[in-house]
PDB file of C-alpha atoms in Angstrom:
ATOM      1  CA  ASN A   1       8.606   3.741  -2.835  1.00  0.00           C
ATOM      2  CA  TRP A   2      10.047   5.836  -0.020  1.00  0.00           C
ATOM      3  CA  LEU A   3      13.621   4.810  -0.909  1.00  0.00           C
ATOM      4  CA  ASP A   4      13.145   6.111  -4.474  1.00  0.00           C
ATOM      5  CA  ILE A   5      11.577   9.333  -3.216  1.00  0.00           C
ATOM      6  CA  ASP A   6      14.373   9.839  -0.712  1.00  0.00           C
ATOM      7  CA  ARG A   7      17.028   9.272  -3.395  1.00  0.00           C
ATOM      8  CA  TYR A   8      15.266  11.788  -5.659  1.00  0.00           C
ATOM      9  CA  LEU A   9      15.135  14.381  -2.865  1.00  0.00           C
ATOM     10  CA  HIS A  10      18.854  13.985  -2.162  1.00  0.00           C
ATOM     11  CA  ASP A  11      19.683  14.321  -5.867  1.00  0.00           C
ATOM     12  CA  ALA A  12      17.416  17.335  -6.356  1.00  0.00           C
ATOM     13  CA  TYR A  13      18.331  19.063  -3.084  1.00  0.00           C
ATOM     14  CA  PRO A  14      21.981  18.392  -2.176  1.00  0.00           C
ATOM     15  CA  VAL A  15      21.622  20.741   0.786  1.00  0.00           C
ATOM     16  CA  ILE A  16      19.846  17.853   2.574  1.00  0.00           C
ATOM     17  CA  GLY A  17      23.247  16.268   3.134  1.00  0.00           C
ATOM     18  CA  ASN A  18      24.076  12.626   3.725  1.00  0.00           C
ATOM     19  CA  SER A  19      21.178  11.556   5.926  1.00  0.00           C
ATOM     20  CA  ALA A  20      19.809   8.035   5.666  1.00  0.00           C
ATOM     21  CA  PRO A  21      16.310   7.245   4.351  1.00  0.00           C
ATOM     22  CA  ALA A  22      15.114   6.253   7.829  1.00  0.00           C
ATOM     23  CA  GLU A  23      16.332   9.575   9.275  1.00  0.00           C
ATOM     24  CA  ASP A  24      14.637  11.478   6.462  1.00  0.00           C
ATOM     25  CA  ALA A  25      11.408   9.556   7.025  1.00  0.00           C
ATOM     26  CA  VAL A  26      11.387  10.779  10.639  1.00  0.00           C
ATOM     27  CA  GLN A  27      11.706  14.375   9.416  1.00  0.00           C
ATOM     28  CA  VAL A  28       8.959  13.977   6.804  1.00  0.00           C
ATOM     29  CA  ARG A  29       6.763  12.321   9.417  1.00  0.00           C
ATOM     30  CA  LYS A  30       6.813  15.563  11.446  1.00  0.00           C
ATOM     31  CA  PHE A  31       5.084  17.359   8.559  1.00  0.00           C
ATOM     32  CA  TYR A  32       2.639  14.485   8.108  1.00  0.00           C
ATOM     33  CA  ASN A  33       1.730  14.675  11.783  1.00  0.00           C
ATOM     34  CA  LEU A  34       0.878  18.364  11.409  1.00  0.00           C
ATOM     35  CA  TYR A  35      -1.850  17.440   8.918  1.00  0.00           C
ATOM     36  CA  ALA A  36      -3.090  14.240  10.498  1.00  0.00           C
ATOM     37  CA  THR A  37      -5.892  15.030  12.892  1.00  0.00           C
ATOM     38  CA  GLY A  38      -6.453  11.495  14.096  1.00  0.00           C
ATOM     39  CA  ILE A  39      -7.038   8.010  12.756  1.00  0.00           C
ATOM     40  CA  ASP A  40     -10.746   8.659  12.189  1.00  0.00           C
ATOM     41  CA  SER A  41      -9.954  11.497   9.790  1.00  0.00           C
ATOM     42  CA  MET A  42      -7.629   9.336   7.681  1.00  0.00           C
ATOM     43  CA  MET A  43      -9.014   5.806   7.913  1.00  0.00           C
ATOM     44  CA  ILE A  44     -11.393   4.621   5.213  1.00  0.00           C
ATOM     45  CA  LYS A  45     -13.751   2.465   7.270  1.00  0.00           C
ATOM     46  CA  SER A  46     -15.088   0.471   4.311  1.00  0.00           C
ATOM     47  CA  SER A  47     -11.520  -0.484   3.322  1.00  0.00           C
ATOM     48  CA  VAL A  48     -10.741  -1.657   6.858  1.00  0.00           C
ATOM     49  CA  ASP A  49     -14.019  -3.614   6.915  1.00  0.00           C
ATOM     50  CA  PHE A  50     -13.125  -5.252   3.581  1.00  0.00           C
ATOM     51  CA  PHE A  51      -9.667  -6.184   4.900  1.00  0.00           C
ATOM     52  CA  ILE A  52     -11.250  -7.844   7.938  1.00  0.00           C
ATOM     53  CA  ARG A  53     -13.740  -9.766   5.762  1.00  0.00           C
ATOM     54  CA  ALA A  54     -10.998 -10.811   3.332  1.00  0.00           C
ATOM     55  CA  SER A  55      -8.712 -11.999   6.132  1.00  0.00           C
ATOM     56  CA  ALA A  56     -11.347 -14.584   7.068  1.00  0.00           C
ATOM     57  CA  VAL A  57     -11.047 -16.059   3.560  1.00  0.00           C
ATOM     58  CA  ALA A  58      -7.325 -15.761   2.741  1.00  0.00           C
ATOM     59  CA  PRO A  59      -4.028 -14.513   4.182  1.00  0.00           C
ATOM     60  CA  CYS A  60      -3.829 -10.721   3.802  1.00  0.00           C
ATOM     61  CA  ALA A  61      -0.593  -8.868   3.159  1.00  0.00           C
ATOM     62  CA  ILE A  62       0.224  -5.204   2.873  1.00  0.00           C
ATOM     63  CA  VAL A  63       2.820  -4.289   0.244  1.00  0.00           C
ATOM     64  CA  SER A  64       3.736  -0.624   0.301  1.00  0.00           C
ATOM     65  CA  GLY A  65       6.517   1.785  -0.518  1.00  0.00           C
ATOM     66  CA  SER A  66       6.168   3.309   2.953  1.00  0.00           C
ATOM     67  CA  MET A  67       8.534   2.557   5.803  1.00  0.00           C
ATOM     68  CA  HIS A  68       7.752  -0.744   7.552  1.00  0.00           C
ATOM     69  CA  SER A  69       7.419   0.886  10.970  1.00  0.00           C
ATOM     70  CA  TYR A  70       4.761   3.275   9.640  1.00  0.00           C
ATOM     71  CA  LEU A  71       2.810   0.366   8.183  1.00  0.00           C
ATOM     72  CA  GLU A  72       2.921  -1.465  11.511  1.00  0.00           C
ATOM     73  CA  GLU A  73       1.629   1.671  13.215  1.00  0.00           C
ATOM     74  CA  ALA A  74      -1.197   1.967  10.669  1.00  0.00           C
ATOM     75  CA  VAL A  75      -2.383  -1.652  11.059  1.00  0.00           C
ATOM     76  CA  GLU A  76      -2.366  -1.199  14.823  1.00  0.00           C
ATOM     77  CA  LEU A  77      -4.367   2.050  14.621  1.00  0.00           C
ATOM     78  CA  CYS A  78      -6.852   0.508  12.174  1.00  0.00           C
ATOM     79  CA  GLY A  79      -7.350  -2.518  14.391  1.00  0.00           C
ATOM     80  CA  ILE A  80      -6.193  -5.049  11.802  1.00  0.00           C
ATOM     81  CA  LYS A  81      -2.884  -6.171  13.260  1.00  0.00           C
ATOM     82  CA  GLU A  82      -4.204  -9.642  14.113  1.00  0.00           C
ATOM     83  CA  LYS A  83      -5.729  -9.932  10.620  1.00  0.00           C
ATOM     84  CA  THR A  84      -2.504  -8.997   8.786  1.00  0.00           C
ATOM     85  CA  THR A  85      -0.396 -11.988   7.785  1.00  0.00           C
ATOM     86  CA  LEU A  86       2.498 -10.080   6.213  1.00  0.00           C
ATOM     87  CA  ILE A  87       3.758  -6.513   5.864  1.00  0.00           C
ATOM     88  CA  LEU A  88       6.366  -5.561   3.268  1.00  0.00           C
ATOM     89  CA  GLY A  89       7.586  -1.971   3.247  1.00  0.00           C
ATOM     90  CA  ALA A  90      10.238   0.116   1.510  1.00  0.00           C
ATOM     91  CA  GLY A  91      13.489  -1.789   1.029  1.00  0.00           C
ATOM     92  CA  GLU A  92      12.001  -5.201   1.814  1.00  0.00           C
ATOM     93  CA  TYR A  93      11.634  -6.172  -1.832  1.00  0.00           C
ATOM     94  CA  GLU A  94      13.658  -5.577  -4.958  1.00  0.00           C
ATOM     95  CA  ALA A  95      12.078  -2.500  -6.576  1.00  0.00           C
ATOM     96  CA  GLY A  96       9.160  -0.177  -5.927  1.00  0.00           C
ATOM     97  CA  LYS A  97       5.934  -0.038  -7.877  1.00  0.00           C
ATOM     98  CA  PRO A  98       5.285  -0.236 -10.820  1.00  0.00           C
ATOM     99  CA  SER A  99       7.707  -3.156 -10.569  1.00  0.00           C
ATOM    100  CA  PRO A 100       5.819  -6.330  -9.588  1.00  0.00           C
ATOM    101  CA  SER A 101       8.629  -7.394  -7.243  1.00  0.00           C
ATOM    102  CA  GLY A 102       6.826  -6.440  -4.012  1.00  0.00           C
ATOM    103  CA  TYR A 103       3.720  -8.436  -4.834  1.00  0.00           C
ATOM    104  CA  LEU A 104       5.756 -11.368  -6.134  1.00  0.00           C
ATOM    105  CA  ARG A 105       7.848 -11.347  -2.950  1.00  0.00           C
ATOM    106  CA  ALA A 106       4.694 -11.395  -0.815  1.00  0.00           C
ATOM    107  CA  ALA A 107       3.321 -14.360  -2.780  1.00  0.00           C
ATOM    108  CA  GLU A 108       6.652 -16.154  -2.424  1.00  0.00           C
ATOM    109  CA  ILE A 109       6.802 -15.619   1.353  1.00  0.00           C
ATOM    110  CA  LEU A 110       3.194 -16.743   1.733  1.00  0.00           C
ATOM    111  CA  GLY A 111       3.749 -19.746  -0.551  1.00  0.00           C
ATOM    112  CA  VAL A 112       0.876 -18.716  -2.814  1.00  0.00           C
ATOM    113  CA  ASP A 113       0.608 -18.882  -6.609  1.00  0.00           C
ATOM    114  CA  PRO A 114       0.547 -15.234  -7.833  1.00  0.00           C
ATOM    115  CA  ALA A 115      -2.371 -16.083 -10.156  1.00  0.00           C
ATOM    116  CA  LYS A 116      -4.448 -16.888  -7.039  1.00  0.00           C
ATOM    117  CA  CYS A 117      -3.689 -13.508  -5.420  1.00  0.00           C
ATOM    118  CA  VAL A 118      -5.891 -10.427  -5.394  1.00  0.00           C
ATOM    119  CA  VAL A 119      -4.343  -6.967  -5.248  1.00  0.00           C
ATOM    120  CA  ILE A 120      -6.294  -3.912  -4.104  1.00  0.00           C
ATOM    121  CA  GLU A 121      -4.869  -0.689  -5.532  1.00  0.00           C
ATOM    122  CA  ASP A 122      -5.782   2.957  -6.060  1.00  0.00           C
ATOM    123  CA  SER A 123      -2.952   4.194  -8.281  1.00  0.00           C
ATOM    124  CA  THR A 124      -1.632   3.734 -11.794  1.00  0.00           C
ATOM    125  CA  VAL A 125       1.706   2.349 -10.574  1.00  0.00           C
ATOM    126  CA  GLY A 126      -0.009   0.036  -8.096  1.00  0.00           C
ATOM    127  CA  VAL A 127      -2.307  -1.435 -10.738  1.00  0.00           C
ATOM    128  CA  ARG A 128       0.656  -1.902 -13.106  1.00  0.00           C
ATOM    129  CA  SER A 129       2.531  -3.669 -10.319  1.00  0.00           C
ATOM    130  CA  GLY A 130      -0.302  -6.103  -9.609  1.00  0.00           C
ATOM    131  CA  VAL A 131      -0.985  -6.762 -13.289  1.00  0.00           C
ATOM    132  CA  GLY A 132       2.746  -7.289 -13.895  1.00  0.00           C
ATOM    133  CA  ALA A 133       2.781  -9.852 -11.079  1.00  0.00           C
ATOM    134  CA  GLY A 134       0.021 -11.806 -12.875  1.00  0.00           C
ATOM    135  CA  MET A 135      -2.481 -11.177 -10.086  1.00  0.00           C
ATOM    136  CA  LYS A 136      -6.133 -10.163 -10.127  1.00  0.00           C
ATOM    137  CA  VAL A 137      -6.325  -6.428  -9.497  1.00  0.00           C
ATOM    138  CA  VAL A 138      -9.208  -4.539  -7.955  1.00  0.00           C
ATOM    139  CA  ALA A 139      -8.761  -0.824  -8.594  1.00  0.00           C
ATOM    140  CA  ILE A 140     -10.412   1.752  -6.376  1.00  0.00           C
ATOM    141  CA  GLU A 141     -11.428   4.828  -8.340  1.00  0.00           C
ATOM    142  CA  ARG A 142     -12.315   7.286  -5.619  1.00  0.00           C
ATOM    143  CA  PRO A 143     -14.617  10.074  -6.869  1.00  0.00           C
ATOM    144  CA  CYS A 144     -12.589  12.914  -5.344  1.00  0.00           C
ATOM    145  CA  SER A 145      -9.079  11.777  -6.258  1.00  0.00           C
ATOM    146  CA  VAL A 146      -6.808  12.426  -9.210  1.00  0.00           C
ATOM    147  CA  LYS A 147      -7.698  10.342 -12.282  1.00  0.00           C
ATOM    148  CA  GLN A 148      -5.549   7.210 -12.594  1.00  0.00           C
ATOM    149  CA  ASP A 149      -4.932   4.733 -15.416  1.00  0.00           C
ATOM    150  CA  PHE A 150      -6.371   1.384 -14.346  1.00  0.00           C
ATOM    151  CA  THR A 151      -5.628  -0.469 -17.579  1.00  0.00           C
ATOM    152  CA  GLY A 152      -5.481  -4.206 -16.893  1.00  0.00           C
ATOM    153  CA  ALA A 153      -7.489  -4.105 -13.664  1.00  0.00           C
ATOM    154  CA  THR A 154      -9.845  -7.049 -13.214  1.00  0.00           C
ATOM    155  CA  LEU A 155     -12.458  -4.893 -11.503  1.00  0.00           C
ATOM    156  CA  ILE A 156     -12.870  -1.156 -10.846  1.00  0.00           C
ATOM    157  CA  VAL A 157     -14.943   0.060  -7.895  1.00  0.00           C
ATOM    158  CA  SER A 158     -15.399   3.382  -6.138  1.00  0.00           C
ATOM    159  CA  ASP A 159     -15.413   1.781  -2.678  1.00  0.00           C
ATOM    160  CA  LEU A 160     -14.497  -1.661  -1.346  1.00  0.00           C
ATOM    161  CA  SER A 161     -17.941  -1.992   0.219  1.00  0.00           C
ATOM    162  CA  GLU A 162     -19.178  -2.689  -3.342  1.00  0.00           C
ATOM    163  CA  ILE A 163     -17.343  -6.020  -3.424  1.00  0.00           C
ATOM    164  CA  SER A 164     -18.616  -9.393  -2.346  1.00  0.00           C
ATOM    165  CA  LEU A 165     -15.794 -11.768  -1.446  1.00  0.00           C
ATOM    166  CA  PRO A 166     -16.852 -14.607  -3.758  1.00  0.00           C
ATOM    167  CA  GLU A 167     -16.745 -12.104  -6.646  1.00  0.00           C
ATOM    168  CA  VAL A 168     -13.085 -11.328  -5.948  1.00  0.00           C
ATOM    169  CA  PHE A 169     -11.758 -14.672  -4.760  1.00  0.00           C
ATOM    170  CA  GLU A 170     -13.317 -17.025  -7.300  1.00  0.00           C
TER     171      GLU A 170
END
């Protein structure tokens, strides 16, 4: 969660001063932009395709520890704005992952039973969050990324293109 990271940075590096998380996010974004070479270099096409397919079956929400404005920018760049029912970013739910509060808040806003929800995650804390919320969790174990602990995941795949919707939403 960006708010937790920002708090840590202020505690560890008092020289930062008294800037607000949103101000700090703008500064960090400058470094991010140096490394981002365009949406095509960062977007995982099969994940976007899965999101589009899933949105035809059920409301799709994004729950992230990133700043809300950055998430809105990402859904716009990925072409899924019209397919996204809800976005919850840093500070819009009680506690960051691994707490289940973000996923539970999304289910509450959408009026959906958490047990009927499917979470897609690629990190240890994300999987713990979804499992803690009592939701089905699909974990993405990407071949080139750092090994994560996906204990409790309903399904583990290396790419979302491996999933058929009935398999996940039954």
